[in-house]
Coordinates of C-alpha atoms in Angstrom, one line a residue:
Chain A
X1 CA -36.7 40.4 40.0
X2 CA -34.2 40.5 37.1
X3 CA -31.8 42.4 39.4
X4 CA -31.7 39.7 42.0
X5 CA -31.2 37.0 39.5
X6 CA -28.3 38.8 38.0
X7 CA -26.8 39.4 41.5
X8 CA -27.3 35.8 42.4
X9 CA -25.9 34.7 39.2
X10 CA -22.8 36.9 39.5
X11 CA -22.3 35.8 43.1
X12 CA -22.3 32.2 42.1
X13 CA -20.1 33.0 39.1
X14 CA -17.7 34.9 41.4
X15 CA -17.6 32.3 44.1
X16 CA -17.4 29.4 41.6
X17 CA -13.8 29.5 40.6
X18 CA -12.6 30.6 44.0
X19 CA -14.6 27.8 45.7
X20 CA -13.3 25.4 43.1
X21 CA -9.7 26.6 43.7
X22 CA -9.9 26.3 47.5
X23 CA -11.6 22.9 47.2
X24 CA -8.8 21.8 44.9
X25 CA -6.2 23.2 47.3
X26 CA -7.8 21.3 50.1
X27 CA -7.8 18.1 48.2
X28 CA -4.1 18.5 47.3
X29 CA -3.0 20.2 50.5
X30 CA 0.0 17.9 50.6
X31 CA 1.5 19.3 47.4
X32 CA 0.2 22.8 47.7
X33 CA 2.0 23.2 51.0
X34 CA 5.3 21.6 49.9
X35 CA 5.6 22.7 46.2
X36 CA 6.9 26.3 46.9
X37 CA 9.7 25.0 49.1
X38 CA 10.6 22.2 46.8
X39 CA 10.5 24.4 43.7
X40 CA 12.9 26.8 45.4
X41 CA 15.2 24.0 46.4
X42 CA 15.3 22.5 42.9
X43 CA 15.8 25.8 41.1
X44 CA 18.3 27.4 43.5
X45 CA 20.1 24.4 44.8
X46 CA 19.7 21.2 42.7
X47 CA 20.1 23.0 39.3
X48 CA 23.3 24.8 40.4
X49 CA 24.7 21.4 41.6
X50 CA 23.9 19.8 38.3
X51 CA 25.5 22.9 36.6
X52 CA 28.7 22.3 38.7
X53 CA 28.9 18.7 37.6
X54 CA 28.5 19.8 33.9
X55 CA 31.2 22.5 34.3
X56 CA 33.6 19.9 35.7
X57 CA 33.8 18.3 32.3
X58 CA 34.5 21.6 30.5
X59 CA 37.4 24.0 30.1
X60 CA 35.4 27.0 31.4
X61 CA 37.8 29.6 32.7
X62 CA 38.3 33.4 32.7
X63 CA 34.9 35.0 32.5
X64 CA 31.9 32.8 33.4
X65 CA 30.0 34.3 30.4
X66 CA 32.6 33.2 27.9
X67 CA 32.0 30.1 25.7
X68 CA 33.5 26.8 26.8
X69 CA 33.9 23.4 25.3
X70 CA 33.7 19.9 26.7
X71 CA 37.0 18.2 27.5
X72 CA 35.7 14.9 29.0
X73 CA 37.5 13.9 32.1
X74 CA 40.6 16.0 31.5
X75 CA 40.0 18.1 34.6
X76 CA 39.8 15.0 36.8
X77 CA 42.9 13.4 35.3
X78 CA 44.9 16.6 35.8
X79 CA 43.6 17.1 39.3
X80 CA 44.5 13.5 40.4
X81 CA 47.9 13.4 38.7
X82 CA 49.7 16.7 38.0
X83 CA 47.8 19.3 40.1
X84 CA 50.1 19.5 43.1
X85 CA 47.7 21.3 45.4
X86 CA 44.9 18.7 45.3
X87 CA 46.2 15.8 47.4
X88 CA 47.7 18.0 50.2
X89 CA 44.3 19.7 50.4
X90 CA 42.5 16.3 50.7
X91 CA 44.9 15.3 53.4
X92 CA 44.4 18.5 55.4
X93 CA 40.6 18.3 55.1
X94 CA 40.7 14.7 56.4
X95 CA 43.2 15.6 59.2
X96 CA 41.3 18.8 60.2
X97 CA 38.0 16.9 60.4
X98 CA 39.3 13.7 61.9
X99 CA 41.3 15.4 64.7
X100 CA 38.7 18.1 65.5
X101 CA 35.7 15.9 65.6
X102 CA 37.4 13.1 67.6
X103 CA 38.6 15.6 70.3
X104 CA 35.2 17.3 70.3
X105 CA 33.5 14.0 70.9
X106 CA 35.7 13.0 73.8
X107 CA 35.7 16.5 75.4
X108 CA 32.0 17.0 74.6
X109 CA 31.1 13.7 76.3
X110 CA 33.3 14.5 79.3
X111 CA 31.7 17.9 79.8
X112 CA 28.2 16.5 79.3
X113 CA 28.8 13.9 82.0
X114 CA 30.3 16.7 84.2
X115 CA 27.2 18.9 83.8
X116 CA 24.6 16.1 83.8
X117 CA 23.6 16.3 87.4
X118 CA 22.1 19.5 88.8
X119 CA 24.5 21.9 90.6
X120 CA 24.5 25.4 91.9
X121 CA 25.2 27.9 89.0
X122 CA 24.1 25.3 86.4
X123 CA 22.2 27.9 84.4
X124 CA 25.2 30.2 84.2
X125 CA 27.5 27.4 83.0
X126 CA 25.0 26.3 80.4
X127 CA 24.8 29.8 79.0
X128 CA 28.6 30.0 78.9
X129 CA 29.0 26.9 76.8
X130 CA 26.4 28.3 74.4
X131 CA 28.4 31.4 73.7
X132 CA 31.1 30.0 71.4
X133 CA 28.3 28.3 69.3
X134 CA 26.4 31.4 68.6
X135 CA 29.3 33.8 68.3
X136 CA 30.0 34.9 64.7
X137 CA 32.8 32.6 63.3
X138 CA 34.6 35.5 61.6
X139 CA 34.7 37.5 64.9
X140 CA 35.9 34.3 66.7
X141 CA 38.6 33.9 64.1
X142 CA 39.8 37.5 64.7
X143 CA 39.7 37.1 68.4
X144 CA 42.0 34.1 68.3
X145 CA 44.2 35.8 65.7
X146 CA 44.9 38.4 68.4
X147 CA 45.4 35.9 71.2
X148 CA 47.8 33.9 69.0
X149 CA 49.6 36.9 67.6
X150 CA 53.3 36.0 68.1
X151 CA 54.6 39.3 69.6
X152 CA 51.6 40.8 71.4
X153 CA 49.2 37.9 71.8
X154 CA 48.1 36.4 75.2
X155 CA 49.1 32.8 74.2
X156 CA 52.8 33.6 74.2
X157 CA 52.5 35.7 77.3
X158 CA 50.9 32.7 79.0
X159 CA 53.7 30.4 77.9
X160 CA 56.2 33.0 79.2
X161 CA 54.7 32.6 82.7
X162 CA 56.0 29.0 82.7
X163 CA 59.3 30.0 81.0
X164 CA 58.3 28.3 77.8
X165 CA 59.5 29.6 74.4
X166 CA 57.2 31.8 72.3
X167 CA 55.6 30.1 69.3
X168 CA 54.5 31.3 65.9
X169 CA 51.0 29.8 66.2
X170 CA 48.8 30.7 63.2
X171 CA 51.6 32.6 61.4
X172 CA 54.0 29.6 61.5
X173 CA 53.3 27.3 58.5
X174 CA 54.0 24.2 60.6
X175 CA 51.7 25.2 63.5
X176 CA 48.9 26.9 61.6
X177 CA 46.7 23.9 61.0
X178 CA 47.0 22.4 64.5
X179 CA 46.3 25.9 66.0
X180 CA 43.2 26.3 63.8
X181 CA 42.1 22.8 64.8
X182 CA 42.3 24.0 68.4
X183 CA 40.1 27.0 67.6
X184 CA 37.5 24.8 65.9
X185 CA 37.5 22.5 69.0
X186 CA 37.0 25.6 71.2
X187 CA 34.1 26.8 69.1
X188 CA 32.2 23.5 68.4
X189 CA 32.8 21.2 71.4
X190 CA 29.7 22.8 73.1
X191 CA 27.6 21.6 70.2
X192 CA 28.5 18.0 71.0
X193 CA 27.9 18.7 74.7
X194 CA 24.5 20.1 74.0
X195 CA 23.4 17.2 71.8
X196 CA 24.7 14.6 74.3
X197 CA 23.1 16.4 77.3
X198 CA 19.8 16.3 75.4
X199 CA 20.4 12.6 74.8
X200 CA 21.4 11.9 78.4
X201 CA 18.2 13.5 79.7
X202 CA 16.1 11.0 77.7
X203 CA 17.9 7.9 79.1
X204 CA 16.1 5.7 81.7
X205 CA 17.9 5.5 85.0
X206 CA 17.1 1.8 85.8
X207 CA 19.9 0.1 83.8
X208 CA 22.6 2.2 85.5
X209 CA 21.0 1.7 88.9
X210 CA 20.8 -2.1 88.3
X211 CA 24.5 -2.2 87.3
X212 CA 25.5 -0.2 90.3
X213 CA 23.7 -2.6 92.6
X214 CA 25.5 -5.5 90.8
X215 CA 28.8 -3.8 91.7
X216 CA 29.9 -2.3 88.4
X217 CA 32.2 0.7 88.9
X218 CA 31.7 4.1 87.3
X219 CA 34.0 3.3 84.3
X220 CA 32.3 0.0 83.6
X221 CA 28.8 1.6 83.8
X222 CA 30.0 4.4 81.4
X223 CA 31.5 2.0 78.8
X224 CA 28.9 -0.8 79.0
X225 CA 25.7 1.0 79.7
X226 CA 25.7 4.8 79.2
X227 CA 27.7 5.0 76.0
X228 CA 25.8 2.2 74.2
X229 CA 22.4 3.7 75.2
X230 CA 23.7 7.1 74.1
X231 CA 24.9 5.8 70.7
X232 CA 22.2 7.4 68.6
X233 CA 22.9 10.8 70.0
X234 CA 26.7 10.3 69.7
X235 CA 26.3 9.3 66.0
X236 CA 24.1 12.3 65.4
X237 CA 26.6 14.7 67.0
X238 CA 29.5 13.2 65.0
X239 CA 27.5 13.4 61.8
X240 CA 26.5 17.0 62.3
X241 CA 30.0 18.0 63.3
X242 CA 31.7 16.1 60.5
X243 CA 29.6 17.7 57.8
X244 CA 30.4 21.1 59.1
X245 CA 34.1 20.5 59.9
X246 CA 34.7 19.1 56.3
X247 CA 33.2 22.4 55.0
X248 CA 35.0 24.8 57.4
X249 CA 35.5 28.0 55.5
X250 CA 35.1 31.1 57.7
X251 CA 37.8 30.3 60.3
X252 CA 40.4 29.2 57.7
X253 CA 39.7 32.0 55.2
X254 CA 39.5 34.8 57.8
X255 CA 42.8 33.9 59.5
X256 CA 44.9 32.6 56.6
X257 CA 43.3 34.4 53.6
X258 CA 43.6 33.2 50.0
X259 CA 45.1 29.8 49.3
X260 CA 45.4 29.0 53.0
X261 CA 48.6 31.0 53.6
X262 CA 51.8 31.6 51.6
X263 CA 52.7 27.8 51.6
X264 CA 49.0 26.8 51.3
X265 CA 49.5 25.4 54.8
X266 CA 45.8 25.7 55.8
X267 CA 44.3 25.0 52.4
X268 CA 41.5 22.4 52.6
X269 CA 39.3 21.3 49.7
X270 CA 36.7 24.0 50.4
X271 CA 39.4 26.7 50.4
X272 CA 41.0 25.3 47.3
X273 CA 37.7 25.2 45.4
X274 CA 37.0 28.8 46.5
X275 CA 40.4 29.9 45.3
X276 CA 40.1 28.1 42.0
X277 CA 36.7 29.7 41.4
X278 CA 37.2 33.3 42.5
X279 CA 41.0 34.0 42.2
X280 CA 42.1 31.9 39.3
X281 CA 38.6 31.8 37.6
X282 CA 39.3 28.2 36.6
X283 CA 35.7 27.1 36.9
X284 CA 36.3 23.7 35.2
X285 CA 39.0 22.6 37.6
X286 CA 37.1 24.1 40.6
X287 CA 34.0 22.2 39.7
X288 CA 36.0 18.9 39.5
X289 CA 37.4 19.5 43.0
X290 CA 33.9 20.3 44.2
X291 CA 32.4 17.1 42.8
X292 CA 35.1 15.0 44.5
X293 CA 34.6 17.0 47.7
X294 CA 30.9 16.4 47.6
X295 CA 31.4 12.6 47.1
X296 CA 33.7 12.6 50.2
X297 CA 31.0 14.3 52.3
X298 CA 28.3 12.0 51.1
X299 CA 30.5 9.0 51.7
X300 CA 31.2 10.1 55.3
X301 CA 27.5 10.6 55.9
X302 CA 26.6 7.1 54.6
X303 CA 29.4 5.5 56.7
X304 CA 28.1 7.1 59.9
X305 CA 24.5 6.2 59.0
X306 CA 25.6 2.6 58.6
X307 CA 27.3 2.6 62.0
X308 CA 24.1 3.9 63.5
X309 CA 22.0 1.2 61.8
X310 CA 24.5 -1.5 63.0
X311 CA 24.4 0.0 66.5
X312 CA 20.7 0.0 66.7
X313 CA 20.5 -3.6 65.6
X314 CA 22.7 -4.9 68.4
Chain B
X1 CA 36.4 2.4 92.8
X2 CA 38.5 5.6 93.1
X3 CA 37.2 7.7 90.3
X4 CA 35.3 10.8 91.2
X5 CA 32.1 9.7 89.4
X6 CA 31.7 6.8 91.8
X7 CA 31.7 8.9 94.8
X8 CA 29.5 11.3 93.1
X9 CA 27.0 8.6 92.6
X10 CA 27.6 7.3 96.1
X11 CA 26.4 10.5 97.6
X12 CA 22.9 9.3 98.2
X13 CA 24.2 6.2 100.1
X14 CA 26.6 8.3 102.1
X15 CA 23.9 10.5 103.2
X16 CA 22.1 7.6 104.8
X17 CA 25.1 6.0 106.5
X18 CA 27.9 8.6 106.9
X19 CA 31.3 6.9 107.8
X20 CA 34.4 9.1 108.1
X21 CA 36.1 7.4 105.1
X22 CA 33.1 7.9 102.8
X23 CA 32.5 11.5 103.7
X24 CA 36.2 12.5 103.0
X25 CA 36.0 10.7 99.7
X26 CA 32.8 12.5 98.9
X27 CA 34.3 15.9 99.7
X28 CA 37.2 15.1 97.4
X29 CA 34.8 14.0 94.6
X30 CA 32.8 17.2 94.9
X31 CA 36.0 19.3 94.8
X32 CA 37.1 17.5 91.6
X33 CA 33.8 18.1 90.0
X34 CA 33.8 21.8 90.9
X35 CA 37.3 22.1 89.6
X36 CA 36.2 20.6 86.3
X37 CA 33.2 22.8 86.0
X38 CA 35.3 26.0 86.7
X39 CA 37.9 25.0 84.2
X40 CA 35.2 24.4 81.5
X41 CA 33.5 27.7 82.2
X42 CA 36.8 29.6 82.2
X43 CA 38.0 28.0 79.0
X44 CA 34.9 29.0 77.1
X45 CA 34.5 32.4 78.7
X46 CA 38.1 33.8 78.8
X47 CA 38.7 34.3 75.0
X48 CA 35.5 36.3 74.7
X49 CA 36.4 38.3 77.8
X50 CA 39.8 39.0 76.3
X51 CA 38.2 40.3 73.1
X52 CA 35.9 42.6 75.1
X53 CA 38.9 43.8 77.2
X54 CA 41.1 44.5 74.2
X55 CA 38.3 46.5 72.5
X56 CA 38.6 49.1 75.2
X57 CA 42.4 49.4 75.0
X58 CA 44.5 51.9 73.0
X59 CA 46.8 50.4 70.4
X60 CA 49.7 51.1 72.8
X61 CA 48.1 49.2 75.7
X62 CA 47.3 46.2 73.5
X63 CA 51.0 45.7 72.8
X64 CA 52.0 46.2 76.4
X65 CA 52.1 43.0 78.5
X66 CA 52.1 45.0 81.8
X67 CA 48.9 46.7 80.8
X68 CA 47.1 43.3 80.5
X69 CA 44.4 44.1 83.0
X70 CA 45.4 47.5 84.4
X71 CA 44.8 50.1 81.7
X72 CA 42.8 53.2 81.1
X73 CA 39.7 52.1 79.2
X74 CA 38.8 54.1 76.1
X75 CA 35.8 54.1 73.8
X76 CA 37.8 55.5 70.9
X77 CA 37.9 52.1 69.1
X78 CA 34.1 52.0 69.0
X79 CA 33.9 55.6 67.9
X80 CA 36.3 54.9 65.0
X81 CA 34.4 51.7 64.0
X82 CA 30.9 53.1 64.1
X83 CA 31.6 56.6 62.7
X84 CA 34.7 56.4 60.4
X85 CA 34.3 52.8 59.3
X86 CA 30.6 53.2 58.6
X87 CA 29.6 50.1 60.6
X88 CA 26.2 51.5 61.3
X89 CA 25.4 50.8 57.6
X90 CA 26.8 47.2 57.8
X91 CA 24.7 46.5 60.9
X92 CA 21.6 47.7 59.0
X93 CA 22.5 45.5 56.0
X94 CA 23.0 42.4 58.1
X95 CA 19.7 43.1 59.9
X96 CA 17.8 43.5 56.6
X97 CA 19.3 40.3 55.1
X98 CA 18.7 38.3 58.2
X99 CA 15.1 39.4 58.7
X100 CA 14.1 39.1 55.0
X101 CA 15.7 35.7 54.4
X102 CA 14.3 34.3 57.7
X103 CA 10.8 35.8 56.9
X104 CA 10.7 34.4 53.3
X105 CA 12.0 31.0 54.5
X106 CA 9.2 30.9 57.1
X107 CA 6.5 31.5 54.5
X108 CA 7.9 28.5 52.4
X109 CA 9.0 26.2 55.2
X110 CA 6.1 26.3 57.8
X111 CA 3.5 24.8 55.5
X112 CA 6.1 22.5 53.9
X113 CA 7.2 21.1 57.2
X114 CA 3.6 20.6 58.3
X115 CA 2.7 18.6 55.2
X116 CA 6.0 16.6 55.3
X117 CA 5.3 15.7 58.9
X118 CA 1.6 14.8 58.5
X119 CA 1.9 13.0 55.2
X120 CA 5.3 11.4 56.0
X121 CA 7.0 12.7 52.9
X122 CA 10.4 11.3 53.6
X123 CA 11.8 11.7 50.1
X124 CA 10.8 15.4 50.0
X125 CA 12.2 16.2 53.4
X126 CA 15.4 14.2 52.5
X127 CA 15.8 16.5 49.5
X128 CA 15.7 19.6 51.6
X129 CA 18.2 18.1 54.0
X130 CA 20.6 17.6 51.0
X131 CA 21.0 21.4 51.2
X132 CA 22.7 20.8 54.6
X133 CA 25.3 18.6 53.0
X134 CA 26.2 20.5 49.8
X135 CA 29.3 22.7 50.0
X136 CA 28.2 26.3 49.6
X137 CA 31.1 27.1 47.2
X138 CA 29.5 24.8 44.6
X139 CA 26.5 27.1 44.5
X140 CA 28.4 30.3 44.3
X141 CA 29.7 29.9 40.7
X142 CA 26.2 29.2 39.2
X143 CA 24.6 31.9 41.4
X144 CA 27.2 34.4 40.4
X145 CA 26.6 33.6 36.7
X146 CA 22.8 33.8 37.2
X147 CA 22.8 37.1 39.2
X148 CA 25.4 38.8 37.0
X149 CA 23.2 37.9 33.9
X150 CA 20.3 39.5 35.7
X151 CA 22.5 42.5 36.6
X152 CA 21.7 42.1 40.3
X153 CA 25.1 41.4 41.8
X154 CA 25.6 44.1 44.4
X155 CA 21.9 44.4 45.2
X156 CA 20.1 42.7 48.1
X157 CA 18.4 40.1 46.0
X158 CA 21.3 37.6 45.7
X159 CA 21.9 38.0 49.5
X160 CA 18.3 37.2 50.3
X161 CA 18.3 34.1 48.1
X162 CA 21.7 32.8 49.2
X163 CA 21.0 33.2 52.9
X164 CA 17.7 31.3 52.3
X165 CA 20.0 28.4 51.4
X166 CA 21.0 28.5 55.1
X167 CA 17.7 29.4 56.7
X168 CA 15.2 27.3 54.7
X169 CA 16.5 23.8 55.5
X170 CA 17.2 24.8 59.1
X171 CA 13.6 26.0 59.7
X172 CA 12.1 23.0 57.8
X173 CA 14.2 20.6 59.8
X174 CA 13.4 22.2 63.2
X175 CA 9.6 22.5 62.4
X176 CA 9.5 18.9 61.0
X177 CA 10.5 17.4 64.3
X178 CA 8.3 20.0 66.1
X179 CA 5.2 19.0 64.1
X180 CA 6.1 15.3 64.6
X181 CA 5.7 15.9 68.4
X182 CA 2.3 17.7 68.2
X183 CA -0.5 15.1 68.7
X184 CA -3.0 14.8 65.8
X185 CA -6.1 14.3 68.0
X186 CA -6.8 18.1 68.2
X187 CA -6.6 18.3 64.4
X188 CA -9.0 15.3 64.0
X189 CA -11.4 17.0 66.4
X190 CA -11.2 20.1 64.2
X191 CA -12.1 18.0 61.1
X192 CA -15.1 16.5 62.9
X193 CA -16.2 20.1 63.5
X194 CA -16.2 20.7 59.8
X195 CA -12.8 22.4 59.2
X196 CA -11.1 21.8 55.9
X197 CA -7.5 20.7 55.6
X198 CA -6.3 24.2 55.2
X199 CA -8.6 25.3 58.0
X200 CA -7.0 22.7 60.3
X201 CA -3.6 24.0 59.5
X202 CA -4.5 27.6 59.9
X203 CA -6.6 27.5 63.0
X204 CA -5.2 24.5 65.0
X205 CA -1.7 23.5 63.8
X206 CA -0.3 26.9 63.3
X207 CA -1.2 28.4 66.7
X208 CA 0.2 25.3 68.4
X209 CA 3.4 25.6 66.4
X210 CA 4.3 29.1 67.6
X211 CA 7.0 28.0 70.1
X212 CA 8.6 25.9 67.3
X213 CA 8.4 28.8 64.8
X214 CA 10.0 31.1 67.4
X215 CA 12.9 28.6 68.0
X216 CA 13.4 28.2 64.2
X217 CA 13.3 31.9 63.5
X218 CA 15.8 32.8 66.2
X219 CA 18.3 30.2 65.0
X220 CA 17.8 31.0 61.4
X221 CA 18.4 34.7 62.0
X222 CA 21.6 34.0 64.0
X223 CA 22.9 31.7 61.3
X224 CA 22.2 34.3 58.6
X225 CA 23.8 37.0 60.7
X226 CA 26.9 34.9 61.1
X227 CA 27.2 33.9 57.5
X228 CA 30.3 35.0 55.7
X229 CA 30.9 33.1 52.5
X230 CA 27.9 34.2 50.4
X231 CA 28.2 37.9 51.1
X232 CA 31.9 37.7 50.5
X233 CA 31.2 37.0 46.8
X234 CA 27.7 38.3 46.2
X235 CA 27.6 41.6 48.2
X236 CA 28.6 45.0 46.8
X237 CA 29.8 48.2 48.4
X238 CA 26.3 49.2 49.4
X239 CA 25.1 45.8 50.6
X240 CA 28.2 44.6 52.5
X241 CA 27.3 42.6 55.6
X242 CA 29.1 42.7 59.0
X243 CA 31.3 39.6 58.7
X244 CA 32.6 40.8 55.3
X245 CA 33.2 44.3 56.7
X246 CA 35.2 42.8 59.6
X247 CA 37.2 40.7 57.2
X248 CA 38.1 43.8 55.1
X249 CA 39.3 45.4 58.3
X250 CA 42.5 43.2 58.2
X251 CA 42.7 42.8 54.4
X252 CA 43.6 46.4 53.5
X253 CA 45.9 47.8 56.1
X254 CA 48.2 47.0 58.9
X255 CA 46.0 45.5 61.6
X256 CA 44.3 48.0 63.9
X257 CA 43.7 45.5 66.7
X258 CA 41.7 47.8 69.0
X259 CA 39.3 48.6 66.1
X260 CA 39.1 45.0 65.0
X261 CA 38.2 43.8 68.5
X262 CA 35.6 46.6 68.8
X263 CA 34.1 45.5 65.5
X264 CA 34.1 41.9 66.6
X265 CA 32.3 42.9 69.8
X266 CA 29.8 44.9 67.7
X267 CA 28.9 41.8 65.6
X268 CA 29.0 39.2 68.4
X269 CA 27.1 41.2 71.1
X270 CA 23.7 41.0 69.4
X271 CA 23.8 37.2 69.0
X272 CA 25.1 36.7 72.5
X273 CA 22.2 38.9 73.9
X274 CA 19.7 36.8 71.8
X275 CA 21.3 33.7 73.1
X276 CA 21.0 34.9 76.7
X277 CA 17.4 35.8 76.3
X278 CA 16.2 32.8 74.4
X279 CA 18.6 30.2 75.7
X280 CA 16.1 27.4 76.1
X281 CA 14.8 27.9 72.5
X282 CA 18.2 27.9 71.0
X283 CA 19.3 24.7 72.8
X284 CA 16.1 22.9 71.7
X285 CA 16.5 24.1 68.2
X286 CA 20.2 23.1 67.9
X287 CA 19.4 19.6 69.2
X288 CA 16.1 19.1 67.3
X289 CA 16.0 15.8 65.6
X290 CA 19.5 14.9 66.7
X291 CA 18.3 12.8 69.7
X292 CA 15.5 11.0 68.0
X293 CA 18.0 8.6 66.4

């Protein structure tokens, strides 16, 4: 008798907190499920970003463990006025992103339209355009470094077939950035194509059909019907590509190394911030560059978001 | 009316009423289209083919234009990379970092994505997406500070955490749009049958999400495998990953092109094989959410 009571009692006592806990978890499943991911994000991502903003107002340099003092907006003033590598880096970042993403959009749309209708060997071609996307960027950079090598590379050999003079490509300070933009276009145009193909597959056929019956030619149908209907996918593709192109690091650092080459000819904001952090150990200035860089990225995102909203309204 | 697309579209009509003029136009349009497709395929394939070709050349053949295609293939480059340069170890490191960071991210991201989708937590999901926008360099200085204080720079811990910065938002984003597409009726039926909220997730939503989880895991692993910047700063001699090992290849000596291309093939081949085997998953993952507007 006493034995059973104790056992019952202990069972109830053992299950009590557990049952209570699982009932509590069930009631708050929304936060129980999201809290671990959100805590990780706040601790490992949000706090470091806040720390970066704080560092940008200090003179932290040398060792990260050394004491530093607050210097107000000195870093920002120096960066915008006397620091001679800042503005060229801004210009290269904008140029790299603007040219690369524009060409990627035009070529990506053209290729998507080319591959839109089924054809023999479609599966093979779709795998081929997937390859640049998944290939490791550092390996892709090395591959193009060999192809564009001035004396032994295939690029100059190819020009030779047409009796064109050999070029310096990546090793020539004037040609480095355009050549690297070309490599970025090779690697990421397929991304735009894939997004636009997915977008095209969801479009209804009736509007195009109706326009064709009304006598609109292919160009008119593309400009007045297909592209407006495809606009959400186009904006999404441009948004995704712009964010990544602004932050391009692997390709530039692997081919040109520290500082973007001897004349800083391929130094974008990301490369500049990296150099300031890990070569000059000038954490204050590096953080100021990063804050401005982050503002540029967010501004680009908001601008594209506005375009999409405006496009949806019309 | 002379652009190729028009004739392409006109195919259906031509089939019904073939006139000589129409059919010659049609043939021309088809020829144009095939030329375009071939040019596209060749442009994307050739550089990778060239990398593969060069990896089997001796350093003499690489510098010799006449040996462009006609050369005696050698496996010496691969032997050198795998045995002398210790690439076996770097492959193992990349594998460990990719698998652990993907696994840890799955544990955090699957329930989070489910809850964010079902309870429409836009602000929380927006916060995770912020990770997509932040430049990785801005995290490296605080992380380096934190991990060197903990005395863990050069161990695997900083690599796991930093690669989760890549894999966690990616998995959350893909699964969020995946759960959005799963109808809630089955889950409601489960609730009627007496399942708790967690029971519904565990017994109904999770099994249904397996294809989405597969897609997200494959892509997360590929992105971790390819990541260069974090390991460049946070890895040590013993934990160096493949992209950093390849970068060091050119940093410390005159360039050994054959070896460099062999190393590039070694790092690229696994992801290309994954892409070939799971093509459909990869495409759906890369375009997830992008087409919903």
